């Protein structure tokens, strides 16, 4: 369950509306998740990624917090080989946008039953387990969360809702000023 502002931070981010409670913050956080289509909380996932000829690949979820494990899936003359490798073989781009370089330390020679031959096994795919999200919630998200929580408290009920999707449910809002254009502009850069 997302909650982007703690109870201690209510006076900082919700100063213009008295009586904002933790429940208002949770609803506001879920509305943000629904608008953006993802959560900012740290989550763990495993996925299989193709690596191109330039040793590049892309993970679906980002920003990446930590790579947990890495398994090479290689096609060799003897078939498919899976081998766990050190996580230092992945070098994430500085932008932390999911792109990475894969550095393999394989020998240029592979043993096959009929002797040695020049064959360089290349990782065709990688199975990567990693965590992604934000260790620290971005300031813009906290500001929007505070604005939404104050609007929720001001309305005191969901009577004014027409329609807004969260990750878990859909709410309808009759008053479009509840989720303002300014809030949407701030959140759009996280989509």
N, CA and C atoms as an extended XYZ file, in Angstrom:
573
Properties=species:S:1:pos:R:3:atomname:S:1:resname:S:1:resid:I:1 pbc="F F F"
N         0.854       -1.171        0.000 N   UNK     1
C         0.000        0.000        0.000 CA  UNK     1
C         0.899        1.234        0.000 C   UNK     1
N         0.663        2.100       -0.947 N   UNK     2
C         1.464        3.313       -1.086 CA  UNK     2
C         1.006        4.387       -0.101 C   UNK     2
N         1.986        5.069        0.442 N   UNK     3
C         1.739        6.274        1.245 CA  UNK     3
C         2.986        7.134        1.100 C   UNK     3
N         2.881        8.190        0.303 N   UNK     4
C         4.052        8.961       -0.070 CA  UNK     4
C         4.405       10.085        0.900 C   UNK     4
N         3.521       10.380        1.822 N   UNK     5
C         3.807       11.365        2.870 CA  UNK     5
C         3.548       10.677        4.210 C   UNK     5
N         4.498       10.792        5.130 N   UNK     6
C         4.310       10.205        6.456 CA  UNK     6
C         3.460       11.131        7.313 C   UNK     6
N         2.999       10.599        8.418 N   UNK     7
C         2.180       11.396        9.333 CA  UNK     7
C         2.963       12.600        9.859 C   UNK     7
N         4.264       12.424       10.055 N   UNK     8
C         5.100       13.519       10.555 CA  UNK     8
C         5.270       14.629        9.512 C   UNK     8
N         5.119       14.299        8.236 N   UNK     9
C         5.294       15.290        7.166 CA  UNK     9
C         4.015       16.051        6.827 C   UNK     9
N         2.891       15.703        7.449 N   UNK    10
C         1.619       16.379        7.158 CA  UNK    10
C         1.725       17.891        7.330 C   UNK    10
N         2.298       18.415        8.419 N   UNK    11
C         2.377       19.886        8.539 CA  UNK    11
C         3.182       20.546        7.415 C   UNK    11
N         4.168       19.861        6.878 N   UNK    12
C         5.003       20.441        5.818 CA  UNK    12
C         4.268       20.493        4.478 C   UNK    12
N         3.584       19.395        4.104 N   UNK    13
C         2.980       19.303        2.782 CA  UNK    13
C         1.486       19.613        2.749 C   UNK    13
N         0.849       19.685        3.902 N   UNK    14
C        -0.603       19.911        3.951 CA  UNK    14
C        -0.938       21.077        4.876 C   UNK    14
N        -0.179       22.136        4.800 N   UNK    15
C        -0.322       23.264        5.733 CA  UNK    15
C        -1.567       24.104        5.474 C   UNK    15
N        -2.080       24.122        4.255 N   UNK    16
C        -3.196       25.030        3.955 CA  UNK    16
C        -4.571       24.433        4.243 C   UNK    16
N        -4.640       23.168        4.624 N   UNK    17
C        -5.919       22.535        4.949 CA  UNK    17
C        -5.801       21.794        6.273 C   UNK    17
N        -6.561       22.192        7.248 N   UNK    18
C        -6.517       21.558        8.564 CA  UNK    18
C        -7.228       20.204        8.527 C   UNK    18
N        -6.760       19.288        9.356 N   UNK    19
C        -7.438       18.017        9.538 CA  UNK    19
C        -7.073       16.910        8.567 C   UNK    19
N        -6.027       17.080        7.759 N   UNK    20
C        -5.620       16.012        6.840 CA  UNK    20
C        -5.129       14.827        7.663 C   UNK    20
N        -5.610       13.638        7.324 N   UNK    21
C        -5.287       12.430        8.072 CA  UNK    21
C        -4.527       11.447        7.186 C   UNK    21
N        -4.016       10.393        7.811 N   UNK    22
C        -3.258        9.366        7.091 CA  UNK    22
C        -4.119        8.721        6.005 C   UNK    22
N        -5.382        8.507        6.269 N   UNK    23
C        -6.283        7.928        5.273 CA  UNK    23
C        -6.356        8.778        4.010 C   UNK    23
N        -6.363       10.105        4.174 N   UNK    24
C        -6.371       11.010        3.019 CA  UNK    24
C        -5.086       10.851        2.215 C   UNK    24
N        -3.965       10.670        2.906 N   UNK    25
C        -2.671       10.505        2.241 CA  UNK    25
C        -2.611        9.193        1.463 C   UNK    25
N        -3.182        8.150        2.028 N   UNK    26
C        -3.190        6.844        1.351 CA  UNK    26
C        -4.027        6.920        0.081 C   UNK    26
N        -5.196        7.540        0.158 N   UNK    27
C        -6.049        7.688       -1.030 CA  UNK    27
C        -5.340        8.532       -2.079 C   UNK    27
N        -4.722        9.634       -1.656 N   UNK    28
C        -3.998       10.502       -2.590 CA  UNK    28
C        -2.850        9.743       -3.251 C   UNK    28
N        -2.130        8.942       -2.480 N   UNK    29
C        -1.016        8.156       -3.025 CA  UNK    29
C        -1.518        7.144       -4.051 C   UNK    29
N        -2.643        6.502       -3.764 N   UNK    30
C        -3.202        5.529       -4.700 CA  UNK    30
C        -3.716        6.205       -5.966 C   UNK    30
N        -4.252        7.408       -5.843 N   UNK    31
C        -4.689        8.151       -7.025 CA  UNK    31
C        -3.498        8.514       -7.906 C   UNK    31
N        -2.391        8.868       -7.287 N   UNK    32
C        -1.159        9.162       -8.034 CA  UNK    32
C        -0.691        7.904       -8.760 C   UNK    32
N        -0.660        6.772       -8.061 N   UNK    33
C        -0.266        5.503       -8.688 CA  UNK    33
C        -1.147        5.193       -9.891 C   UNK    33
N        -2.449        5.411       -9.740 N   UNK    34
C        -3.382        5.149      -10.831 CA  UNK    34
C        -3.168        6.056      -12.017 C   UNK    34
N        -2.881        7.311      -11.758 N   UNK    35
C        -2.663        8.261      -12.853 CA  UNK    35
C        -1.379        7.921      -13.615 C   UNK    35
N        -0.331        7.601      -12.882 N   UNK    36
C         0.957        7.317      -13.515 CA  UNK    36
C         1.003        5.892      -14.069 C   UNK    36
N         0.309        4.975      -13.430 N   UNK    37
C         0.303        3.591      -13.886 CA  UNK    37
C         1.353        2.731      -13.219 C   UNK    37
N         1.978        3.220      -12.173 N   UNK    38
C         2.957        2.439      -11.420 CA  UNK    38
C         3.081        3.028      -10.026 C   UNK    38
N         3.721        2.260       -9.157 N   UNK    39
C         3.955        2.698       -7.790 CA  UNK    39
C         5.394        3.186       -7.648 C   UNK    39
N         5.616        4.083       -6.729 N   UNK    40
C         6.961        4.588       -6.464 CA  UNK    40
C         7.658        3.782       -5.366 C   UNK    40
N         6.945        2.874       -4.720 N   UNK    41
C         7.539        2.030       -3.693 CA  UNK    41
C         8.541        1.071       -4.324 C   UNK    41
N         9.536        0.652       -3.552 N   UNK    42
C        10.532       -0.312       -4.034 CA  UNK    42
C         9.863       -1.675       -4.141 C   UNK    42
N        10.049       -2.324       -5.320 N   UNK    43
C         9.468       -3.629       -5.579 CA  UNK    43
C        10.524       -4.525       -6.211 C   UNK    43
N        10.319       -5.837       -6.107 N   UNK    44
C        11.258       -6.796       -6.692 CA  UNK    44
C        10.585       -7.540       -7.836 C   UNK    44
N        11.396       -7.863       -8.863 N   UNK    45
C        10.877       -8.539      -10.040 CA  UNK    45
C        11.997       -9.346      -10.687 C   UNK    45
N        11.616      -10.387      -11.430 N   UNK    46
C        12.553      -11.152      -12.270 CA  UNK    46
C        12.037      -11.095      -13.688 C   UNK    46
N        12.961      -10.893      -14.629 N   UNK    47
C        12.549      -10.887      -16.027 CA  UNK    47
C        13.676      -11.417      -16.899 C   UNK    47
N        13.295      -11.924      -18.060 N   UNK    48
C        14.255      -12.412      -19.044 CA  UNK    48
C        14.415      -11.326      -20.103 C   UNK    48
N        15.675      -10.978      -20.379 N   UNK    49
C        15.986       -9.851      -21.252 CA  UNK    49
C        16.865      -10.328      -22.398 C   UNK    49
N        16.576       -9.883      -23.602 N   UNK    50
C        17.443      -10.155      -24.753 CA  UNK    50
C        18.634       -9.206      -24.718 C   UNK    50
N        19.790       -9.712      -25.120 N   UNK    51
C        21.000       -8.900      -25.220 CA  UNK    51
C        21.355       -8.831      -26.697 C   UNK    51
N        21.556       -7.614      -27.229 N   UNK    52
C        21.853       -7.488      -28.657 CA  UNK    52
C        23.343       -7.698      -28.940 C   UNK    52
N        23.730       -7.589      -30.209 N   UNK    53
C        25.114       -7.843      -30.628 CA  UNK    53
C        26.095       -6.851      -30.010 C   UNK    53
N        25.598       -5.701      -29.602 N   UNK    54
C        26.463       -4.692      -28.973 CA  UNK    54
C        26.484       -4.845      -27.453 C   UNK    54
N        25.978       -5.970      -26.971 N   UNK    55
C        25.952       -6.295      -25.539 CA  UNK    55
C        25.055       -5.343      -24.751 C   UNK    55
N        23.993       -4.864      -25.386 N   UNK    56
C        23.064       -3.952      -24.731 CA  UNK    56
C        21.739       -4.649      -24.471 C   UNK    56
N        21.082       -4.225      -23.414 N   UNK    57
C        19.765       -4.726      -23.081 CA  UNK    57
C        18.990       -3.665      -22.326 C   UNK    57
N        17.705       -3.929      -22.077 N   UNK    58
C        16.872       -2.972      -21.346 CA  UNK    58
C        15.924       -3.714      -20.416 C   UNK    58
N        15.918       -3.295      -19.175 N   UNK    59
C        14.980       -3.826      -18.188 CA  UNK    59
C        13.700       -3.008      -18.267 C   UNK    59
N        12.553       -3.658      -18.043 N   UNK    60
C        11.260       -2.982      -18.180 CA  UNK    60
C        11.015       -1.939      -17.102 C   UNK    60
N        11.448       -2.226      -15.891 N   UNK    61
C        11.120       -1.363      -14.753 CA  UNK    61
C        12.348       -0.577      -14.317 C   UNK    61
N        12.151        0.650      -13.984 N   UNK    62
C        13.242        1.511      -13.520 CA  UNK    62
C        12.652        2.660      -12.740 C   UNK    62
N        13.402        3.358      -11.961 N   UNK    63
C        14.836        3.267      -11.730 CA  UNK    63
C        15.191        1.999      -10.947 C   UNK    63
N        16.350        1.451      -11.277 N   UNK    64
C        16.794        0.207      -10.659 CA  UNK    64
C        17.494        0.538       -9.349 C   UNK    64
N        17.075       -0.126       -8.291 N   UNK    65
C        17.684        0.075       -6.980 CA  UNK    65
C        18.867       -0.868       -6.817 C   UNK    65
N        18.648       -2.161       -7.149 N   UNK    66
C        19.705       -3.148       -6.941 CA  UNK    66
C        19.465       -4.370       -7.822 C   UNK    66
N        20.546       -4.893       -8.409 N   UNK    67
C        20.495       -6.155       -9.136 CA  UNK    67
C        20.729       -7.255       -8.104 C   UNK    67
N        19.801       -8.211       -8.014 N   UNK    68
C        19.884       -9.272       -7.002 CA  UNK    68
C        20.617      -10.515       -7.524 C   UNK    68
N        20.265      -10.952       -8.738 N   UNK    69
C        20.927      -12.126       -9.312 CA  UNK    69
C        20.886      -12.036      -10.830 C   UNK    69
N        21.788      -12.796      -11.454 N   UNK    70
C        21.942      -12.743      -12.902 CA  UNK    70
C        22.259      -14.145      -13.415 C   UNK    70
N        21.496      -14.609      -14.403 N   UNK    71
C        21.717      -15.915      -15.009 CA  UNK    71
C        21.819      -15.743      -16.516 C   UNK    71
N        22.915      -16.301      -17.097 N   UNK    72
C        23.084      -16.293      -18.549 CA  UNK    72
C        22.314      -17.451      -19.144 C   UNK    72
N        21.668      -17.206      -20.260 N   UNK    73
C        21.026      -18.259      -21.035 CA  UNK    73
C        21.706      -18.223      -22.391 C   UNK    73
N        22.573      -19.231      -22.640 N   UNK    74
C        23.386      -19.244      -23.855 CA  UNK    74
C        23.003      -20.405      -24.757 C   UNK    74
N        23.153      -20.168      -26.059 N   UNK    75
C        22.959      -21.220      -27.037 CA  UNK    75
C        24.348      -21.661      -27.479 C   UNK    75
N        24.650      -22.937      -27.269 N   UNK    76
C        25.958      -23.497      -27.609 CA  UNK    76
C        25.747      -24.617      -28.620 C   UNK    76
N        26.826      -25.151      -29.175 N   UNK    77
C        26.663      -26.295      -30.097 CA  UNK    77
C        25.978      -27.493      -29.424 C   UNK    77
N        26.021      -27.553      -28.108 N   UNK    78
C        25.417      -28.682      -27.384 CA  UNK    78
C        24.003      -28.394      -26.910 C   UNK    78
N        23.502      -27.189      -27.149 N   UNK    79
C        22.157      -26.842      -26.724 CA  UNK    79
C        22.129      -25.585      -25.881 C   UNK    79
N        21.090      -25.455      -25.093 N   UNK    80
C        20.904      -24.270      -24.256 CA  UNK    80
C        21.578      -24.498      -22.914 C   UNK    80
N        22.335      -23.524      -22.478 N   UNK    81
C        23.060      -23.604      -21.220 CA  UNK    81
C        22.642      -22.437      -20.328 C   UNK    81
N        22.331      -22.716      -19.074 N   UNK    82
C        21.995      -21.684      -18.086 CA  UNK    82
C        23.089      -21.682      -17.034 C   UNK    82
N        23.613      -20.486      -16.759 N   UNK    83
C        24.694      -20.397      -15.787 CA  UNK    83
C        24.549      -19.101      -14.996 C   UNK    83
N        24.587      -19.237      -13.676 N   UNK    84
C        24.532      -18.051      -12.835 CA  UNK    84
C        25.883      -17.347      -12.883 C   UNK    84
N        25.857      -16.024      -13.018 N   UNK    85
C        27.084      -15.232      -13.099 CA  UNK    85
C        27.023      -14.101      -12.086 C   UNK    85
N        28.165      -13.486      -11.860 N   UNK    86
C        28.279      -12.389      -10.910 CA  UNK    86
C        27.516      -11.167      -11.422 C   UNK    86
N        26.865      -10.456      -10.522 N   UNK    87
C        26.052       -9.300      -10.923 CA  UNK    87
C        26.898       -8.134      -11.433 C   UNK    87
N        28.203       -8.179      -11.204 N   UNK    88
C        29.082       -7.117      -11.703 CA  UNK    88
C        29.191       -7.118      -13.221 C   UNK    88
N        28.649       -8.131      -13.892 N   UNK    89
C        28.691       -8.194      -15.352 CA  UNK    89
C        27.684       -7.257      -16.007 C   UNK    89
N        26.755       -6.723      -15.229 N   UNK    90
C        25.801       -5.736      -15.755 CA  UNK    90
C        26.257       -4.355      -15.303 C   UNK    90
N        26.357       -3.456      -16.284 N   UNK    91
C        26.700       -2.062      -15.996 CA  UNK    91
C        25.509       -1.208      -16.436 C   UNK    91
N        24.825       -0.618      -15.462 N   UNK    92
C        23.656        0.209      -15.755 CA  UNK    92
C        24.087        1.550      -16.321 C   UNK    92
N        23.282        2.091      -17.242 N   UNK    93
C        23.545        3.426      -17.763 CA  UNK    93
C        23.420        4.446      -16.637 C   UNK    93
N        24.126        5.541      -16.772 N   UNK    94
C        24.127        6.582      -15.735 CA  UNK    94
C        22.737        7.187      -15.530 C   UNK    94
N        21.902        7.197      -16.563 N   UNK    95
C        20.553        7.767      -16.452 CA  UNK    95
C        19.616        6.897      -15.630 C   UNK    95
N        20.004        5.648      -15.359 N   UNK    96
C        19.185        4.665      -14.644 CA  UNK    96
C        17.796        4.557      -15.276 C   UNK    96
N        17.788        4.413      -16.610 N   UNK    97
C        16.551        4.332      -17.368 CA  UNK    97
C        16.236        2.912      -17.848 C   UNK    97
N        16.893        1.922      -17.240 N   UNK    98
C        16.647        0.530      -17.585 CA  UNK    98
C        17.645       -0.052      -18.565 C   UNK    98
N        18.371        0.782      -19.304 N   UNK    99
C        19.358        0.290      -20.259 CA  UNK    99
C        20.636       -0.125      -19.535 C   UNK    99
N        21.305       -1.151      -20.092 N   UNK   100
C        22.539       -1.634      -19.482 CA  UNK   100
C        23.452       -2.231      -20.538 C   UNK   100
N        24.714       -2.384      -20.171 N   UNK   101
C        25.695       -3.147      -20.942 CA  UNK   101
C        25.927       -4.452      -20.206 C   UNK   101
N        26.090       -5.531      -20.966 N   UNK   102
C        26.419       -6.808      -20.364 CA  UNK   102
C        27.835       -7.171      -20.775 C   UNK   102
N        28.687       -7.402      -19.796 N   UNK   103
C        30.085       -7.735      -20.035 CA  UNK   103
C        30.280       -9.192      -19.659 C   UNK   103
N        30.535      -10.024      -20.674 N   UNK   104
C        30.727      -11.449      -20.437 CA  UNK   104
C        32.215      -11.743      -20.283 C   UNK   104
N        32.549      -12.697      -19.441 N   UNK   105
C        33.964      -13.069      -19.255 CA  UNK   105
C        34.246      -14.461      -19.802 C   UNK   105
N        33.499      -14.878      -20.809 N   UNK   106
C        33.659      -16.224      -21.369 CA  UNK   106
C        34.950      -16.332      -22.174 C   UNK   106
N        35.537      -17.508      -22.148 N   UNK   107
C        36.722      -17.814      -22.940 CA  UNK   107
C        36.342      -17.878      -24.415 C   UNK   107
N        37.221      -17.477      -25.328 N   UNK   108
C        36.891      -17.569      -26.752 CA  UNK   108
C        36.895      -19.001      -27.269 C   UNK   108
N        37.268      -19.976      -26.434 N   UNK   109
C        37.281      -21.375      -26.853 CA  UNK   109
C        36.306      -22.169      -25.994 C   UNK   109
N        35.548      -23.026      -26.626 N   UNK   110
C        34.609      -23.873      -25.893 CA  UNK   110
C        34.933      -25.331      -26.204 C   UNK   110
N        34.851      -26.191      -25.212 N   UNK   111
C        35.116      -27.620      -25.409 CA  UNK   111
C        33.854      -28.293      -25.928 C   UNK   111
N        33.979      -29.014      -27.012 N   UNK   112
C        32.883      -29.837      -27.487 CA  UNK   112
C        33.406      -31.266      -27.586 C   UNK   112
N        32.564      -32.278      -27.647 N   UNK   113
C        33.023      -33.666      -27.585 CA  UNK   113
C        34.055      -34.048      -28.651 C   UNK   113
N        34.121      -33.368      -29.770 N   UNK   114
C        35.030      -33.745      -30.851 CA  UNK   114
C        36.339      -32.968      -30.815 C   UNK   114
N        36.621      -32.227      -29.755 N   UNK   115
C        37.870      -31.485      -29.652 CA  UNK   115
C        37.608      -30.002      -29.430 C   UNK   115
N        38.669      -29.261      -29.581 N   UNK   116
C        38.558      -27.818      -29.405 CA  UNK   116
C        38.245      -27.153      -30.742 C   UNK   116
N        37.486      -26.110      -30.691 N   UNK   117
C        37.234      -25.319      -31.889 CA  UNK   117
C        37.063      -23.873      -31.457 C   UNK   117
N        37.248      -22.991      -32.393 N   UNK   118
C        37.036      -21.589      -32.069 CA  UNK   118
C        35.537      -21.337      -32.079 C   UNK   118
N        35.005      -21.071      -30.931 N   UNK   119
C        33.588      -20.779      -30.812 CA  UNK   119
C        33.409      -19.883      -29.603 C   UNK   119
N        32.791      -18.767      -29.806 N   UNK   120
C        32.577      -17.853      -28.694 CA  UNK   120
C        31.116      -17.930      -28.281 C   UNK   120
N        30.843      -18.580      -27.148 N   UNK   121
C        29.449      -18.619      -26.692 CA  UNK   121
C        29.033      -17.225      -26.239 C   UNK   121
N        27.904      -16.765      -26.728 N   UNK   122
C        27.407      -15.436      -26.369 CA  UNK   122
C        26.096      -15.599      -25.624 C   UNK   122
N        25.946      -14.775      -24.617 N   UNK   123
C        24.686      -14.798      -23.888 CA  UNK   123
C        23.602      -14.240      -24.797 C   UNK   123
N        22.635      -15.053      -25.130 N   UNK   124
C        21.525      -14.613      -25.967 CA  UNK   124
C        20.483      -13.885      -25.110 C   UNK   124
N        20.341      -14.378      -23.900 N   UNK   125
C        19.352      -13.818      -22.974 CA  UNK   125
C        19.931      -13.826      -21.572 C   UNK   125
N        19.402      -12.952      -20.771 N   UNK   126
C        19.767      -12.898      -19.358 CA  UNK   126
C        18.501      -12.969      -18.527 C   UNK   126
N        18.569      -13.703      -17.452 N   UNK   127
C        17.479      -13.696      -16.479 CA  UNK   127
C        17.964      -12.834      -15.316 C   UNK   127
N        17.296      -11.714      -15.113 N   UNK   128
C        17.744      -10.726      -14.130 CA  UNK   128
C        16.686      -10.588      -13.036 C   UNK   128
N        17.120      -10.736      -11.787 N   UNK   129
C        16.263      -10.441      -10.635 CA  UNK   129
C        16.774       -9.141      -10.041 C   UNK   129
N        15.860       -8.190       -9.850 N   UNK   130
C        16.290       -6.875       -9.376 CA  UNK   130
C        15.161       -6.178       -8.631 C   UNK   130
N        15.515       -5.130       -7.924 N   UNK   131
C        14.525       -4.283       -7.273 CA  UNK   131
C        14.537       -2.933       -7.971 C   UNK   131
N        13.362       -2.327       -8.042 N   UNK   132
C        13.235       -1.033       -8.705 CA  UNK   132
C        12.272       -0.156       -7.913 C   UNK   132
N        12.306        1.114       -8.183 N   UNK   133
C        11.459        2.075       -7.492 CA  UNK   133
C        12.306        3.192       -6.916 C   UNK   133
N        11.804        3.813       -5.880 N   UNK   134
C        12.487        4.940       -5.257 CA  UNK   134
C        12.707        4.662       -3.776 C   UNK   134
N        13.966        4.671       -3.348 N   UNK   135
C        14.261        4.573       -1.915 CA  UNK   135
C        13.729        5.807       -1.204 C   UNK   135
N        13.876        6.936       -1.862 N   UNK   136
C        13.373        8.215       -1.340 CA  UNK   136
C        12.362        8.733       -2.354 C   UNK   136
N        11.148        8.991       -1.913 N   UNK   137
C        10.089        9.471       -2.797 CA  UNK   137
C        10.474       10.863       -3.305 C   UNK   137
N        10.386       11.113       -4.626 N   UNK   138
C        10.732       12.434       -5.160 CA  UNK   138
C         9.877       13.546       -4.549 C   UNK   138
N        10.484       14.687       -4.389 N   UNK   139
C         9.821       15.839       -3.767 CA  UNK   139
C         8.546       16.226       -4.521 C   UNK   139
N         8.578       16.176       -5.859 N   UNK   140
C         7.386       16.545       -6.642 CA  UNK   140
C         6.204       15.640       -6.320 C   UNK   140
N         6.469       14.360       -6.105 N   UNK   141
C         5.395       13.412       -5.782 CA  UNK   141
C         4.810       13.741       -4.412 C   UNK   141
N         5.664       14.096       -3.463 N   UNK   142
C         5.175       14.465       -2.137 CA  UNK   142
C         4.317       15.732       -2.202 C   UNK   142
N         4.719       16.687       -3.014 N   UNK   143
C         3.953       17.931       -3.149 CA  UNK   143
C         2.572       17.641       -3.734 C   UNK   143
N         2.523       16.848       -4.814 N   UNK   144
C         1.237       16.513       -5.427 CA  UNK   144
C         0.385       15.691       -4.461 C   UNK   144
N         0.998       14.778       -3.746 N   UNK   145
C         0.269       13.972       -2.766 CA  UNK   145
C        -0.357       14.871       -1.697 C   UNK   145
N         0.395       15.840       -1.224 N   UNK   146
C        -0.132       16.792       -0.238 CA  UNK   146
C        -1.286       17.603       -0.792 C   UNK   146
N        -1.161       18.043       -2.046 N   UNK   147
C        -2.238       18.813       -2.677 CA  UNK   147
C        -3.505       17.977       -2.812 C   UNK   147
N        -3.343       16.732       -3.253 N   UNK   148
C        -4.500       15.846       -3.397 CA  UNK   148
C        -5.138       15.521       -2.046 C   UNK   148
N        -4.312       15.248       -1.044 N   UNK   149
C        -4.842       14.937        0.294 CA  UNK   149
C        -5.643       16.112        0.845 C   UNK   149
N        -5.159       17.318        0.593 N   UNK   150
C        -5.900       18.498        1.056 CA  UNK   150
C        -7.230       18.639        0.314 C   UNK   150
N        -7.234       18.355       -0.975 N   UNK   151
C        -8.483       18.400       -1.739 CA  UNK   151
C        -9.463       17.341       -1.247 C   UNK   151
N        -8.941       16.160       -0.934 N   UNK   152
C        -9.796       15.092       -0.401 CA  UNK   152
C       -10.415       15.525        0.923 C   UNK   152
N        -9.596       16.082        1.801 N   UNK   153
C       -10.104       16.525        3.106 CA  UNK   153
C       -11.113       17.653        2.929 C   UNK   153
N       -10.856       18.539        1.993 N   UNK   154
C       -11.761       19.668        1.772 CA  UNK   154
C       -13.124       19.190        1.281 C   UNK   154
N       -13.150       18.179        0.431 N   UNK   155
C       -14.427       17.663       -0.062 CA  UNK   155
C       -15.137       16.806        0.983 C   UNK   155
N       -14.385       16.226        1.948 N   UNK   156
C       -14.918       15.438        3.052 CA  UNK   156
C       -15.601       14.139        2.643 C   UNK   156
N       -15.823       13.927        1.361 N   UNK   157
C       -16.442       12.678        0.918 CA  UNK   157
C       -16.123       12.479       -0.560 C   UNK   157
N       -16.511       11.344       -1.081 N   UNK   158
C       -16.279       11.063       -2.489 CA  UNK   158
C       -17.469       11.471       -3.343 C   UNK   158
N       -18.348       12.338       -2.817 N   UNK   159
C       -19.517       12.769       -3.566 CA  UNK   159
C       -19.100       13.508       -4.838 C   UNK   159
N       -17.998       14.240       -4.787 N   UNK   160
C       -17.570       15.028       -5.936 CA  UNK   160
C       -16.761       14.272       -6.960 C   UNK   160
N       -16.523       12.993       -6.768 N   UNK   161
C       -15.687       12.248       -7.695 CA  UNK   161
C       -16.461       11.884       -8.959 C   UNK   161
N       -15.776       11.927      -10.103 N   UNK   162
C       -16.356       11.490      -11.368 CA  UNK   162
C       -15.690       10.208      -11.836 C   UNK   162
N       -14.381       10.248      -12.208 N   UNK   163
C       -13.696        9.018      -12.599 CA  UNK   163
C       -12.188        9.220      -12.540 C   UNK   163
N       -11.502        8.315      -11.839 N   UNK   164
C       -10.049        8.281      -11.814 CA  UNK   164
C        -9.631        6.862      -11.464 C   UNK   164
N        -8.723        6.290      -12.237 N   UNK   165
C        -8.277        4.915      -12.014 CA  UNK   165
C        -7.085        4.900      -11.083 C   UNK   165
N        -7.074        3.984      -10.152 N   UNK   166
C        -5.899        3.698       -9.348 CA  UNK   166
C        -5.458        2.303       -9.737 C   UNK   166
N        -4.413        1.815       -9.118 N   UNK   167
C        -3.972        0.457       -9.435 CA  UNK   167
C        -4.980       -0.573       -8.942 C   UNK   167
N        -5.762       -0.226       -7.912 N   UNK   168
C        -6.675       -1.187       -7.311 CA  UNK   168
C        -8.150       -0.942       -7.614 C   UNK   168
N        -8.550        0.284       -7.878 N   UNK   169
C        -9.959        0.576       -8.068 CA  UNK   169
C       -10.133        1.822       -8.921 C   UNK   169
N       -11.365        2.084       -9.345 N   UNK   170
C       -11.690        3.255      -10.146 CA  UNK   170
C       -12.612        4.151       -9.337 C   UNK   170
N       -12.310        5.447       -9.350 N   UNK   171
C       -13.132        6.439       -8.650 CA  UNK   171
C       -13.563        7.456       -9.690 C   UNK   171
N       -14.784        7.952       -9.587 N   UNK   172
C       -15.261        8.966      -10.512 CA  UNK   172
C       -15.342       10.309       -9.812 C   UNK   172
N       -14.905       11.371      -10.516 N   UNK   173
C       -14.935       12.725       -9.955 CA  UNK   173
C       -15.820       13.608      -10.824 C   UNK   173
N       -16.731       14.327      -10.195 N   UNK   174
C       -17.590       15.255      -10.917 CA  UNK   174
C       -16.893       16.598      -11.073 C   UNK   174
N       -15.987       16.929      -10.180 N   UNK   175
C       -15.302       18.215      -10.202 CA  UNK   175
C       -13.894       18.022      -10.758 C   UNK   175
N       -13.630       18.447      -12.008 N   UNK   176
C       -12.313       18.228      -12.590 CA  UNK   176
C       -11.206       19.035      -11.911 C   UNK   176
N       -11.548       20.033      -11.119 N   UNK   177
C       -10.536       20.832      -10.434 CA  UNK   177
C        -9.908       20.072       -9.259 C   UNK   177
N       -10.520       18.944       -8.870 N   UNK   178
C        -9.971       18.131       -7.790 CA  UNK   178
C        -8.564       17.653       -8.130 C   UNK   178
N        -8.379       17.132       -9.346 N   UNK   179
C        -7.077       16.678       -9.837 CA  UNK   179
C        -6.672       17.702      -10.889 C   UNK   179
N        -5.985       18.749      -10.473 N   UNK   180
C        -5.744       19.918      -11.325 CA  UNK   180
C        -4.761       19.639      -12.453 C   UNK   180
N        -4.785       20.529      -13.425 N   UNK   181
C        -3.872       20.433      -14.561 CA  UNK   181
C        -2.424       20.568      -14.102 C   UNK   181
N        -2.175       21.405      -13.091 N   UNK   182
C        -0.821       21.560      -12.553 CA  UNK   182
C        -0.309       20.235      -11.975 C   UNK   182
N        -1.166       19.547      -11.255 N   UNK   183
C        -0.773       18.244      -10.704 CA  UNK   183
C        -0.445       17.276      -11.825 C   UNK   183
N        -1.277       17.250      -12.857 N   UNK   184
C        -1.055       16.344      -13.985 CA  UNK   184
C         0.257       16.661      -14.695 C   UNK   184
N         0.570       17.935      -14.853 N   UNK   185
C         1.818       18.321      -15.503 CA  UNK   185
C         3.032       17.849      -14.708 C   UNK   185
N         2.938       17.959      -13.404 N   UNK   186
C         4.054       17.489      -12.543 CA  UNK   186
C         4.197       15.979      -12.664 C   UNK   186
N         3.082       15.265      -12.641 N   UNK   187
C         3.118       13.801      -12.658 CA  UNK   187
C         3.466       13.239      -14.039 C   UNK   187
N         3.177       13.978      -15.099 N   UNK   188
C         3.421       13.467      -16.450 CA  UNK   188
C         4.877       13.135      -16.721 C   UNK   188
N         5.806       13.798      -16.069 N   UNK   189
C         7.208       13.481      -16.327 CA  UNK   189
C         7.637       12.161      -15.685 C   UNK   189
N         6.806       11.574      -14.843 N   UNK   190
C         7.102       10.273      -14.235 CA  UNK   190
C         6.413        9.130      -14.985 C   UNK   190
N         5.625        9.432      -16.003 N   UNK   191
C         4.902        8.393      -16.767 CA  UNK   191
C         5.844        7.633      -17.646 C   UNK   191
